[in-house]
Coordinates of C-alpha atoms in Angstrom, one line a residue:
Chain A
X1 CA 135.8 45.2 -50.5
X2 CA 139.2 44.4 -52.6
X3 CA 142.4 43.6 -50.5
X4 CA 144.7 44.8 -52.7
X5 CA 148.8 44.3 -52.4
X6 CA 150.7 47.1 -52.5
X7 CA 154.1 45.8 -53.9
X8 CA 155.5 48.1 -51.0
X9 CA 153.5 48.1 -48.0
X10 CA 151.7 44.4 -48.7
X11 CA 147.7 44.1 -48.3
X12 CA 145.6 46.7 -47.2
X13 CA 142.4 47.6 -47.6
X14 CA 140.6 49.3 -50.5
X15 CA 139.6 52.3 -48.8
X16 CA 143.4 53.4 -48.3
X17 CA 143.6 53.1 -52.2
X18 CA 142.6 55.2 -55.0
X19 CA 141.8 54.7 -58.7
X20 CA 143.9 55.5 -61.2
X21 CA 141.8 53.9 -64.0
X22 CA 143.6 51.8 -67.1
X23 CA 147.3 51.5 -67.3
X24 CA 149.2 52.1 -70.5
X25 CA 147.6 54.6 -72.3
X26 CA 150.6 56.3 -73.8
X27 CA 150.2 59.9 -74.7
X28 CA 149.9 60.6 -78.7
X29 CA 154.1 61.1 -79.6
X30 CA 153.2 64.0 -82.0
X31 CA 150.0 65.6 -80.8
X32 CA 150.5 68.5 -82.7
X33 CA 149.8 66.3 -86.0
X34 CA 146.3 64.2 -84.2
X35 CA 143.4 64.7 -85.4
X36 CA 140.1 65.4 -83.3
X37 CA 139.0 61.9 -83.4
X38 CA 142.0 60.8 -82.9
X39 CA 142.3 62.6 -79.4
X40 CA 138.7 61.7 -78.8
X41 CA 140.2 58.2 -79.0
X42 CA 143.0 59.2 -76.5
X43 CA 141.2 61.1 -73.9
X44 CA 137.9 59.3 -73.6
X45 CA 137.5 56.0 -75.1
X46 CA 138.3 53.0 -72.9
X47 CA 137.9 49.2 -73.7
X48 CA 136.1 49.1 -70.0
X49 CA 136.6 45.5 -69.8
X50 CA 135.0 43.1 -68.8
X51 CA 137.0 40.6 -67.3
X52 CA 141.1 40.9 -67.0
X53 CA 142.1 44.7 -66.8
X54 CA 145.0 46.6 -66.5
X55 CA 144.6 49.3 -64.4
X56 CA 146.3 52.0 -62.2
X57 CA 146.0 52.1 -58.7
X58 CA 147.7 54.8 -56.1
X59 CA 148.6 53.8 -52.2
X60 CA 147.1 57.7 -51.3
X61 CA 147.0 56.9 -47.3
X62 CA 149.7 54.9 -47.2
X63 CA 153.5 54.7 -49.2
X64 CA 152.0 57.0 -51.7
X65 CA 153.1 55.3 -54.7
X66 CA 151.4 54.1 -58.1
X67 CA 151.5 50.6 -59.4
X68 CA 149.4 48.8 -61.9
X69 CA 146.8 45.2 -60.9
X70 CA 145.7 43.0 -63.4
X71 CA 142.4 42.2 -62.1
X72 CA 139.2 40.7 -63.4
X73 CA 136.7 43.0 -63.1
X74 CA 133.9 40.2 -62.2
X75 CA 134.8 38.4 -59.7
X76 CA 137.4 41.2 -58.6
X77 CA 140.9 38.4 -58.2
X78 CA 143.5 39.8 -58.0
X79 CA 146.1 38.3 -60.7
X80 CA 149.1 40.1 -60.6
X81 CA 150.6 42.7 -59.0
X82 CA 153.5 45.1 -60.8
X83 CA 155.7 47.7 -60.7
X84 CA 155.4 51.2 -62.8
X85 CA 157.6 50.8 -66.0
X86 CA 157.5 47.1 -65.4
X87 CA 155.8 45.0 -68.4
X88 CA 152.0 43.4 -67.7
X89 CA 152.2 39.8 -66.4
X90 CA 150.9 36.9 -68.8
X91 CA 147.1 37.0 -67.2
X92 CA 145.2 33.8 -67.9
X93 CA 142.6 35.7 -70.4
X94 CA 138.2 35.4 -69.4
X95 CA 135.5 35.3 -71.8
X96 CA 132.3 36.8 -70.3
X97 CA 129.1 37.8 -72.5
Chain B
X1 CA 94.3 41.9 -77.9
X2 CA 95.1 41.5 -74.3
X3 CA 91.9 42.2 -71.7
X4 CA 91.6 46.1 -69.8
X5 CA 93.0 46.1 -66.4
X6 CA 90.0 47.9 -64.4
X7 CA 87.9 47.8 -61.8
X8 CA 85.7 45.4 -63.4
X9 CA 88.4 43.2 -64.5
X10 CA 89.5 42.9 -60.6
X11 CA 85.9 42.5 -59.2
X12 CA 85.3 39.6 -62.1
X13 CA 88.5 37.6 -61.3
X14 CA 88.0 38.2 -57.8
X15 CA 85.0 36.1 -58.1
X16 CA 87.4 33.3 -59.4
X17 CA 90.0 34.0 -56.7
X18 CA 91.9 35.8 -58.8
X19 CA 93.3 32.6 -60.8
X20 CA 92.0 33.6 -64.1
X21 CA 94.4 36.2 -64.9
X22 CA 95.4 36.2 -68.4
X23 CA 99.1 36.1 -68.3
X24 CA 100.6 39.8 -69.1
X25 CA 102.7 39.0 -72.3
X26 CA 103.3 36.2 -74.2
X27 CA 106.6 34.7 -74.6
X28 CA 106.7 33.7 -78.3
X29 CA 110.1 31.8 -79.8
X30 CA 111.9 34.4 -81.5
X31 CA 111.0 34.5 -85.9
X32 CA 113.9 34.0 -88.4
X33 CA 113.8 38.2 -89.2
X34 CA 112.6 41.8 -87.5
X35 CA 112.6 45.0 -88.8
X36 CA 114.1 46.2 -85.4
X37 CA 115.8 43.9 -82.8
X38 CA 116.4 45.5 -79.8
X39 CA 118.7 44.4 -77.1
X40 CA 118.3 44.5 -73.6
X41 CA 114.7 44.1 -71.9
X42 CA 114.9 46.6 -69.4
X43 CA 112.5 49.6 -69.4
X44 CA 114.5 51.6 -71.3
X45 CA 114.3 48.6 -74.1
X46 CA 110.8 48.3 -73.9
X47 CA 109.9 51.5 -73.6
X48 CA 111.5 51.8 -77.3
X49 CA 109.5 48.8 -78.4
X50 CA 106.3 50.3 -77.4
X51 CA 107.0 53.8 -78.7
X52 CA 108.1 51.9 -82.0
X53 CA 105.0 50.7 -82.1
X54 CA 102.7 53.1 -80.8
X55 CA 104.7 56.6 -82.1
X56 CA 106.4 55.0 -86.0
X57 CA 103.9 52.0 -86.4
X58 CA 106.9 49.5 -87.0
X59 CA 105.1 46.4 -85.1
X60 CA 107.9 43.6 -86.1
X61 CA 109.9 43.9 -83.3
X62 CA 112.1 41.8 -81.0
X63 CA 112.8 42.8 -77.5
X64 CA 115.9 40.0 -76.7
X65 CA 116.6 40.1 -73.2
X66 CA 119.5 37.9 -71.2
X67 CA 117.8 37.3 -68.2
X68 CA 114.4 38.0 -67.5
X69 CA 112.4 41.5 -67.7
X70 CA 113.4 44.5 -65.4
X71 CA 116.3 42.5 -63.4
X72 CA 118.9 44.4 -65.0
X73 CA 119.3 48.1 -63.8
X74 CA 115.7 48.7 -63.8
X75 CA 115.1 46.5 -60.6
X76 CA 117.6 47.7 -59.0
X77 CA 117.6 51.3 -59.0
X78 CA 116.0 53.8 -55.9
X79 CA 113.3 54.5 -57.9
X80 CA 113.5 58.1 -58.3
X81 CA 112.1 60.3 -60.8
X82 CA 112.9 64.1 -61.4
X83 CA 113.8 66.1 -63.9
X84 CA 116.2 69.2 -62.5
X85 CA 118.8 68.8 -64.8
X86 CA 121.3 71.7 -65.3
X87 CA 121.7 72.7 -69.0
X88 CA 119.2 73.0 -71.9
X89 CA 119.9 69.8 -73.6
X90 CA 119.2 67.8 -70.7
X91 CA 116.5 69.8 -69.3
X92 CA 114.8 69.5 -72.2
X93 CA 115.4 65.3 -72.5
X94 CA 114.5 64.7 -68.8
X95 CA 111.4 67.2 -68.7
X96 CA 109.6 65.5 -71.8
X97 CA 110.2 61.9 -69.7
X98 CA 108.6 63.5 -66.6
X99 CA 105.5 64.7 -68.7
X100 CA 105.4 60.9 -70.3
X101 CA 105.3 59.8 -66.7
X102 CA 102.8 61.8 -65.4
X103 CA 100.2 60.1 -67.9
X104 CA 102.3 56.9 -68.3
X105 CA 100.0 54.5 -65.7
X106 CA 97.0 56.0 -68.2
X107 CA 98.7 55.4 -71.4
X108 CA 100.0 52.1 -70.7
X109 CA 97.0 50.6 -68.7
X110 CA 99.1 49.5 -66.0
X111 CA 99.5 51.3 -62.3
X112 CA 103.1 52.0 -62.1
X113 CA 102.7 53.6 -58.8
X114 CA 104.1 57.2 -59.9
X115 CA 104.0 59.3 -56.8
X116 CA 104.7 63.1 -57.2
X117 CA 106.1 63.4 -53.9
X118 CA 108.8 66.0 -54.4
X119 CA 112.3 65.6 -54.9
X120 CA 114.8 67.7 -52.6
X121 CA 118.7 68.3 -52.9
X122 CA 120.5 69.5 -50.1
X123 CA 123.0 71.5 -49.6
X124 CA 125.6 71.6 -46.7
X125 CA 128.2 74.6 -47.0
X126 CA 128.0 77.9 -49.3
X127 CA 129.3 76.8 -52.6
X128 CA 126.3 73.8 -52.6
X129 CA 124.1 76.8 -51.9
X130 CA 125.4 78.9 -54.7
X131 CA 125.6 75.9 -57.1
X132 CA 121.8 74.8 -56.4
X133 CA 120.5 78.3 -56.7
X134 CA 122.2 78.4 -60.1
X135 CA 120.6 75.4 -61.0
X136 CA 117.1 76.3 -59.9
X137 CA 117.1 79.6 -61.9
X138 CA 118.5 77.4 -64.9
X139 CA 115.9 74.8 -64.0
X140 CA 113.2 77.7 -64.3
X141 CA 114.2 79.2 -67.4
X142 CA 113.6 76.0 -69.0
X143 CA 110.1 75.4 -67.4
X144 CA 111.4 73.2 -65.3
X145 CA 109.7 73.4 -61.9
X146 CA 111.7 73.8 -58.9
X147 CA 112.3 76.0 -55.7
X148 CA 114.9 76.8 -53.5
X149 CA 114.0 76.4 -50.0
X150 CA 115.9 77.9 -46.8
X151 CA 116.4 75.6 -43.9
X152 CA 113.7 76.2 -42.0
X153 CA 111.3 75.4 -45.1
X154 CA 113.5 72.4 -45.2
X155 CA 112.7 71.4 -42.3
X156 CA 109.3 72.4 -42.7
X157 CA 109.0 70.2 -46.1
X158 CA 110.5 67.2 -44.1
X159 CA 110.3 67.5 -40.2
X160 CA 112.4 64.2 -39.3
X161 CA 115.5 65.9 -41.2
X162 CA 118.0 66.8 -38.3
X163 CA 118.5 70.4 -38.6
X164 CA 120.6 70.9 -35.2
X165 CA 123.6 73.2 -35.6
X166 CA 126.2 70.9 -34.5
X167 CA 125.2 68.4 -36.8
X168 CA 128.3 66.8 -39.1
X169 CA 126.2 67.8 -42.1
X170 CA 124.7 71.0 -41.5
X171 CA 122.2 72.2 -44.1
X172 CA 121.6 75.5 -45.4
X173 CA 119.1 75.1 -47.6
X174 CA 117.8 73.0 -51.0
X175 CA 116.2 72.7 -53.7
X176 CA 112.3 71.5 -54.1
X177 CA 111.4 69.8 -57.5
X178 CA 107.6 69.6 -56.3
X179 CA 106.8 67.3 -59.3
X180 CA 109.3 65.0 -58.6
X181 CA 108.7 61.8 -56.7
X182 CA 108.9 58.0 -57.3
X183 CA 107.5 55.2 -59.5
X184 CA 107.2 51.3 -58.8
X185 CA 110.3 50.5 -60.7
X186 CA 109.3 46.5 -62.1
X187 CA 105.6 47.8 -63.1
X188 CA 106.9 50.4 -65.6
X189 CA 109.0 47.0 -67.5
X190 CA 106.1 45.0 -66.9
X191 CA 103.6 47.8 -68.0
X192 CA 105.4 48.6 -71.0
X193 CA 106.0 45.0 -71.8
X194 CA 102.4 44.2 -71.7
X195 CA 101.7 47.2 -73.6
X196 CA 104.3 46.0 -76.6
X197 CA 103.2 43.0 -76.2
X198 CA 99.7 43.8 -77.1
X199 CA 100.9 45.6 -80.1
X200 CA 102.8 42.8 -81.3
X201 CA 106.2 43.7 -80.4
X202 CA 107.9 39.3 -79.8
X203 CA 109.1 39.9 -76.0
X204 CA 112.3 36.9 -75.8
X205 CA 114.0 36.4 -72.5
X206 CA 116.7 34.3 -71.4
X207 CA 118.6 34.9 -75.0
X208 CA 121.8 36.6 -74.4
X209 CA 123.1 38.3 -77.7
X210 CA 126.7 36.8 -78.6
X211 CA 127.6 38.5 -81.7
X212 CA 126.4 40.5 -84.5
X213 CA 127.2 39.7 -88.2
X214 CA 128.2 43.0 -90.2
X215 CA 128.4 42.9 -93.8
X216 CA 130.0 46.3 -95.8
X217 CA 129.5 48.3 -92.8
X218 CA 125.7 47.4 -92.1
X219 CA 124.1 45.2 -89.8
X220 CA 122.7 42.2 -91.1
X221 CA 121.8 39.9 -87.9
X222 CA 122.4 39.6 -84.1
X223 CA 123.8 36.1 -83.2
X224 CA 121.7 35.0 -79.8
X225 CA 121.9 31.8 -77.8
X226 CA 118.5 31.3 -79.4
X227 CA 120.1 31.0 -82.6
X228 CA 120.8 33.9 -85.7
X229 CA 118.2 36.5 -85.9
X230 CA 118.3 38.8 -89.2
X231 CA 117.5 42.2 -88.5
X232 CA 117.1 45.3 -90.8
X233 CA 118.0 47.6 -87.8
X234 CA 119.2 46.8 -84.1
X235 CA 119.0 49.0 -81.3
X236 CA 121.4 48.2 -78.4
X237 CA 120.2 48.8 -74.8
X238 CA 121.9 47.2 -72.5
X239 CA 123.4 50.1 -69.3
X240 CA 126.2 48.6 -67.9
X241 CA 126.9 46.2 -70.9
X242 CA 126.8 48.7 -73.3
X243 CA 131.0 48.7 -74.2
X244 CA 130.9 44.7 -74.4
X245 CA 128.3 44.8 -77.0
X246 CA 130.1 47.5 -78.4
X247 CA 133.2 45.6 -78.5
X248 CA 131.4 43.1 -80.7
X249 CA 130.2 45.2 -83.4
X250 CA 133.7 47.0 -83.3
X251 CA 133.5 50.4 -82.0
X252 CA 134.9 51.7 -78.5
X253 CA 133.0 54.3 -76.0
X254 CA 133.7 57.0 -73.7
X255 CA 131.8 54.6 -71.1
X256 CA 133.2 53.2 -67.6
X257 CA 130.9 50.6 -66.1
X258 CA 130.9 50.9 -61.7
X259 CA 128.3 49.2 -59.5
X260 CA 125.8 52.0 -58.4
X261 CA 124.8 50.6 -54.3
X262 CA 121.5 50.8 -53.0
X263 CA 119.5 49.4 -50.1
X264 CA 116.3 48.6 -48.2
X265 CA 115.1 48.5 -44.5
X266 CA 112.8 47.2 -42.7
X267 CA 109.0 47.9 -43.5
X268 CA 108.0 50.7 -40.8
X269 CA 105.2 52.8 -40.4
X270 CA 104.9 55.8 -43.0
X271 CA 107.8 58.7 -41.6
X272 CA 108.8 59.9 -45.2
X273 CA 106.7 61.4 -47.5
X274 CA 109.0 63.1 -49.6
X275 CA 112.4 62.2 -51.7
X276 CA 115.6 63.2 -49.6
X277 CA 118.9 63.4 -51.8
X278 CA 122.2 64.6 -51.4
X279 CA 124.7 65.0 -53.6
X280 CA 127.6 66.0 -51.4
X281 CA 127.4 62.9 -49.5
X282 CA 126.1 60.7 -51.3
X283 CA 122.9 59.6 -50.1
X284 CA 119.4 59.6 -51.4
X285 CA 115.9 58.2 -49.0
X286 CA 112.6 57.3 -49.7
X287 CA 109.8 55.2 -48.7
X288 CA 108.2 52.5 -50.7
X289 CA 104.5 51.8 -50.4
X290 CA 105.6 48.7 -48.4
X291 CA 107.2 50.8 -45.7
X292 CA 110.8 49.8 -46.9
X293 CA 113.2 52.7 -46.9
X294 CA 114.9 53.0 -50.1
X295 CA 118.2 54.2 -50.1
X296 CA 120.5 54.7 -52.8
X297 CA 124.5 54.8 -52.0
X298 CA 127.5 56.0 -54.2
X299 CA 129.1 53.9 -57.1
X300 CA 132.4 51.8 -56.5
X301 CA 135.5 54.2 -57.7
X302 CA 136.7 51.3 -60.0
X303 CA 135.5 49.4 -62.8
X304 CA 133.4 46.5 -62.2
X305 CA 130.4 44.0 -63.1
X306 CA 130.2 42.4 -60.1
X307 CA 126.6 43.3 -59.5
X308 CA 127.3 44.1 -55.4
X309 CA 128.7 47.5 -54.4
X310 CA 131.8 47.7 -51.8
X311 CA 131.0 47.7 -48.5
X312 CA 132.6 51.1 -47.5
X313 CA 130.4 52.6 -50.0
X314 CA 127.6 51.2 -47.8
X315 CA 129.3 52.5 -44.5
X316 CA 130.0 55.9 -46.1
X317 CA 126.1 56.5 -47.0
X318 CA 124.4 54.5 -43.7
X319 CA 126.5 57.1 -41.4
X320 CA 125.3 60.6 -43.7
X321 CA 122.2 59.0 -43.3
X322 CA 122.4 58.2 -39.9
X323 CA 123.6 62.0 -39.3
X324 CA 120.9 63.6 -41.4
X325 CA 118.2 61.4 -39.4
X326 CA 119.4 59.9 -36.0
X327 CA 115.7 58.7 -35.7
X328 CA 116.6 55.8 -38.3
X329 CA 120.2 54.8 -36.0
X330 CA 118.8 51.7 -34.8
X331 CA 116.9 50.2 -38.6
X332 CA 117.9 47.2 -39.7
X333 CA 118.5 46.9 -43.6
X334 CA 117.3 43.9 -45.3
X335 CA 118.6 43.8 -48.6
X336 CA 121.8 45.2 -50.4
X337 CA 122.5 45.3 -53.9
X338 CA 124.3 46.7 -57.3
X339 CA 123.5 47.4 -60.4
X340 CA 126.1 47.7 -63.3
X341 CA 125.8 51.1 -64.7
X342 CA 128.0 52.8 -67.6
X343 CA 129.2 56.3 -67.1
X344 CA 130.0 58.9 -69.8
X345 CA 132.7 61.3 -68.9
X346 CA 130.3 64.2 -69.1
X347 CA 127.4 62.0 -67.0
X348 CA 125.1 62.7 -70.0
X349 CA 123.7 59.7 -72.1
X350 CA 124.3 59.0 -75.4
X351 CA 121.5 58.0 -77.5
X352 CA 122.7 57.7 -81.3
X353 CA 123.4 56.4 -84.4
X354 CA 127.2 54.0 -84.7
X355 CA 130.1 53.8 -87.2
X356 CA 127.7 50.7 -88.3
X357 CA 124.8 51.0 -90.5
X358 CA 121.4 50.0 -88.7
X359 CA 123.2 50.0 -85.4
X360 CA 121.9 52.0 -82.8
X361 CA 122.8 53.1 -79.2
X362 CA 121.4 54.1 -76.4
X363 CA 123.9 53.9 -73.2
X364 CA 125.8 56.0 -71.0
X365 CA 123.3 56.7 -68.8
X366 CA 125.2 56.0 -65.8
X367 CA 123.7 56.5 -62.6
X368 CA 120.1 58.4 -63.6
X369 CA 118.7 55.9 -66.2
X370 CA 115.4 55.1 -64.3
X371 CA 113.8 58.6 -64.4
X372 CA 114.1 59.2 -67.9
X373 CA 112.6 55.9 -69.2
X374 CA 110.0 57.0 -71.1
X375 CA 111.4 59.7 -72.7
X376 CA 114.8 57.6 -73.6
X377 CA 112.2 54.8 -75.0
X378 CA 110.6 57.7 -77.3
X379 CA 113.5 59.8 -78.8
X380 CA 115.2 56.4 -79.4
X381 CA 112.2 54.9 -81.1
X382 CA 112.1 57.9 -83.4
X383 CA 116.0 57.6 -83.8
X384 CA 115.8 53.6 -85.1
X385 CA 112.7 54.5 -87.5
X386 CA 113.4 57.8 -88.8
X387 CA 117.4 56.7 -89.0
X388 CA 118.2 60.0 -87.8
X389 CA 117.6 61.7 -84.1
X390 CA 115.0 63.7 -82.8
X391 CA 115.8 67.5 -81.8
X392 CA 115.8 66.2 -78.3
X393 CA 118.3 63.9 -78.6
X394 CA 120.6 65.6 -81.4
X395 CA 123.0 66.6 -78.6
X396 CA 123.4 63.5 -77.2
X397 CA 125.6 62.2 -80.2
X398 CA 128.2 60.0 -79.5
X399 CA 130.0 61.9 -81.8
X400 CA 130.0 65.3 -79.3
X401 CA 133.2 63.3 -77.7
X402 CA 135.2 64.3 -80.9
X403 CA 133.3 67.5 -81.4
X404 CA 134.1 68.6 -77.5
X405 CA 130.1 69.6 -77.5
X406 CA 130.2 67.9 -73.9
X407 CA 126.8 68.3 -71.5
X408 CA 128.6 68.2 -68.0
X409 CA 126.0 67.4 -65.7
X410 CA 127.9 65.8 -62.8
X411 CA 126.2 68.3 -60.5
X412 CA 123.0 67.7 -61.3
X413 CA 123.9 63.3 -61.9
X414 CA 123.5 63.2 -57.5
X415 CA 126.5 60.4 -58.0
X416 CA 129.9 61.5 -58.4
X417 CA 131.0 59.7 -61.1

C-alpha cells in the first residue's frame, strides 16, 4: 500500500490514485519522418526500472490532477514529489541486480 | 545415472526409513565454458535445459539460478494450467504445453501432481457472455477443447458457486476447459531438474548473473558471482527480471514488471473440485491436495519488484470471492505473496532471438507463465540449438513490436494487465 503525496491535496492513499506509467517520454517532433522501429521504440519500449523511476501518477478521486514521483520501485520510497513541466529532482541513484 | 522413482524404490527405502534417498540433482561448481548457459532456474529454465538435452542432444549446459530452484515465479504462482487461448498463434503455443503435461509426470519420472480438473471462466453481464462464446468457438476451431456452459450447468459443474439473483456478481454463464486443471507447481522444477540433471545438464544456484561480455555483436561469456562463464550461446529466462538483464546486454523491451498477488487458506476438508476463474473481477480458486484454497489476485497497477502485492489488491479479490462463495466468509488465509512478473503490451510472450548474437529470450510472459512450462521449455530449446524458432514460436518475435503483428490476448491473460 503506497501513501503517496499529492503536491495538492497531501497524502492519501493509493487506491484514490491511478497510474500513469513513466514520465517524459516526449512524443517524436517529426513523426512523419520515424521509422517503424523507431516508433516501436516510442510506443512500447520502456527502461522498466528497477530501482529509481520516474513516473506519472493522476489524483483520479480526488484534485484530479497529474504529477510525476520519483520512486524506487523495490522498496516503493517515495523520493520526490514534482510538479508537471517541473524538471526531475536529483534522486540519490540504486544499483539492484 | 540417477535411480527410478517407483514403487519399488519407495518400498526399499522405506525399509531404511526413508533416509537413503539419493539426493535429486547434484550441485556441481560451475566449468570454465558451456555450449548453452541459461539464466534463471525456474521451470521455464529447466524445462529448456531438459528439452536441450532430451529434443537437440546439446548436453553441456548450465542452468545459473540466483536463488534457489523454483522460488522465483514458479513457486509462487496458483498453479493453474489451461490452454483456452484466443487466437491461433497462442492456441497453438499453449495447446502443445497442455499435451506435454498430460504425459509430463511419465516423461520426467517425477509426480507433478497434474490434475485435469477443469478450468472455468465466468461471465457476469452480456458482453462477458458474448466475448467467451467467441472464444470457445475460436478455442474449438483450433482443437482446443472447451464448452460454454449456461448457469444452471454452472452451477451444476460447481454447486458451492452462489448463483442467487441478487448476488453483486451475477453469472450468466462460462466457459468449461474440461482438460484443464492444476499441477504441483515446485515438483515440475524439481522434476525437470532431476531429469536435466541426469542428462548432464550442471544445475548452479545461488549465482546471480551480473553482466555479460559482448564482443562484435556476439556473446562471448555471462559474468556471475561465481566468476566468468564462457558461453557459445545464452538463453535468458528470468520473468520479472527479464528488462534488467536486458539492460545489461543493451537492448530495451516492450515489458512492464507488476507483482501478480496470490494467496492460501486454511487446509479444509475437500469443497472444490474444479478451477473457478474470473476475469472480470479478478479472482481465480482452487484447492490444493493439502486442503489449502489457492487463490490468485490481480497485479499492482504500477511497476514494482517488491515481491508482495498491495493490499487493496487483496481486499478487491477476498470480497468477489467472498460474493461468489459466502460459504468461504469466515476462512482464514495463511499466507500472502507476489511474484514479479513482466508484461508485454499485447499479454503474449516473447520467445526469440536479440540484436546480440547467441543471445536468446524468452520473457514477457506476464501473468500465465506456469501453464505453458513445458511447451516454453521446448520451442525455446529448439530456438537456442537450431539458432532460429520453431513454427510455434515464429510469432512470438520480439520483433512483431516493430512489425505491429501484435497477439492481443488480454481477454484470454484472466489478469488485466
Amino acid at each position: 500500500m503506497l501513501l503517496i503525496p499529492c503536491p495538492y491535496c497531501g497524502e492519501r492513499d493509493e487506491t484514490e490514485f491511478s497510474y500513469g506509467g513513466e514520465a517524459h517520454i516526449e512524443r517524436p517532433k517529426d513523426p512523419e519522418k520515424l521509422s517503424d522501429a523507431e516508433w516501436a521504440d516510442y510506443v512500447f519500449m520502456r527502461p522498466n526500472s528497477k530501482g529509481i523511476l520516474l513516473e506519472r501518477w493522476v489524483h483520479s478521486h480526488g484534485c484530479r490532477r497529474w504529477f510525476n514521483l520519483a520512486r524506487d520501485t523495490v522498496t516503493y520510497k517515495i523520493h520526490a514529489v514534482y510538479r508537471m513541466g517541473e524538471k526531475p529532482p536529483r534522486v540519490p541513484k540504486t544499483d539492484y541486480v | 545415472m540417477t535411480a527410478r522413482y517407483s514403487i519399488f524404490s519407495l518400498v526399499r527405502n522405506a525399509l531404511s526409513y526413508h533416509e537413503n534417498w539419493p539426493e535429486a540433482w547434484r550441485s556441481p561448481e560451475p566449468k570454465a565454458s558451456y555450449d548453452v548457459v541459461i539464466v534463471g532456474g525456474g521451470g521455464h529454465g529447466l524445462a529448456t535445459a531438459y528439452y536441450l538435452a532430451k529434443e537437440h542432444k546439446i548436453t553441456n549446459v548450465a542452468v545459473l539460478e540466483r536463488g534457489w530452484l523454483g522460488g522465483g515465479n514458479t513457486g509462487r504462482n496458483t498453479t493453474i494450467v489451461r490452454s483456452n487461448y484466443l487466437w491461433d498463434e497462442s492456441a497453438a503455443l499453449y495447446e502443445h504445453a497442455l499435451k506435454l503435461w498430460e504425459t509430463m509426470s511419465q516423461d520426467l519420472n517425477y509426480n507433478v501432481m497434474f490434475s485435469q480438473r477443469g478450468v472455468m471462466n465466468l461471465a457476469h453481464n452480456q458482453h462477458d457472455l458474448r466475448e467467451l462464446s467467441r472464444r470457445v468457438n475460436a478455442n474449438r476451431l483450433n482443437g482446443v477443447d472447451s464448452e460454454l456452459l449456461d448457469a444452471r450447468q454452472v452451477k451444476e459443474f460447481c454447486p458451492i458457486i452462489d448463483l442467487r439473483a441478487n448476488g453483486r456478481y451475477p453469472v450468466l454463464g462460462a466457459t468449461l476447459q474440461r482438460r484443464g486443471g492444476t499441477a504441483r507447481h515446485d515438483a515440475v522444477a524439481w522434476g525437470y531438474a532431476r531429469a536435466a540433471d541426469a542428462l548432464g545438464v550442471d544445475i548452479i544456484q545461488e549465482c546471480p548473473v551480473t553482466g555479460f561480455r559482448i564482443s562484435n555483436g556476439r556473446v562471448q561469456a555471462v559474468e556471475t558471482a561465481k566468476g566468468t562463464i564462457e558461453a557459445k550461446k545464452v538463453a535468458l529466462c528470468v520473468a520479472g527480471h527479464t528488462s534488467v538483464l536486458a539492460e545489461l546486454a543493451g537492448f530495451r523491451l516492450p515489458v512492464h514488471s507488476v507483482p501478480l498477488q496470490a494467496l492460501v487458506s486454511e487446509p479444509v476438508k475437500p469443497i472444490l473440485d474444479c478451477v473457478v476463474m474470473s476475469n472480470a473481477i479478478h479472482a481465480y480458486v482452487s484447492q490444493s491436495d493439502k486442503g489449502e484454497l489457492v487463490i490468485g489476485a490481480g497485479t499492482d497497477k504500477f511497476i514494482g519488484y517488491g515481491q508482495r502485492g498491495s493490499l487493496p489488491v487483496t481486499e478487491e479479490t477476498l470480497a468477489a470471492v467472498c460474493e461468489l462463495f459466502p460459504m468461504f466468509r469466515r476462512m482464514r488465509m495463511m499466507r500472502q505473496w507476489g511474484g514479479i512478473v513482466d508484461t508485454c503490451p499485447d499479454a503474449s510472450p516473447i520467445i526469440s532471438k536479440t540484436p546480440v548474437e547467441g543471445l536468446y529470450i524468452n520473457g514477457g510472459w506476464g501473468t500465465g507463465g506456469f501453464k505453458s512450462t513445458p511447451g516454453s521449455g521446448w520451442v525455446y530449446a529448439h530456438t537456442i540449438a537450431e539458432d532460429r524458432p520453431h513454427p510455434l514460436n515464429e510469432a512470438f518475435d520480439m520483433n512483431r513490436f516493430v512489425t505491429g503483428y501484435l497477439i492481443d490476448e488480454h481477454g484470454a491473460a484472466a489478469v488485466a494487465h
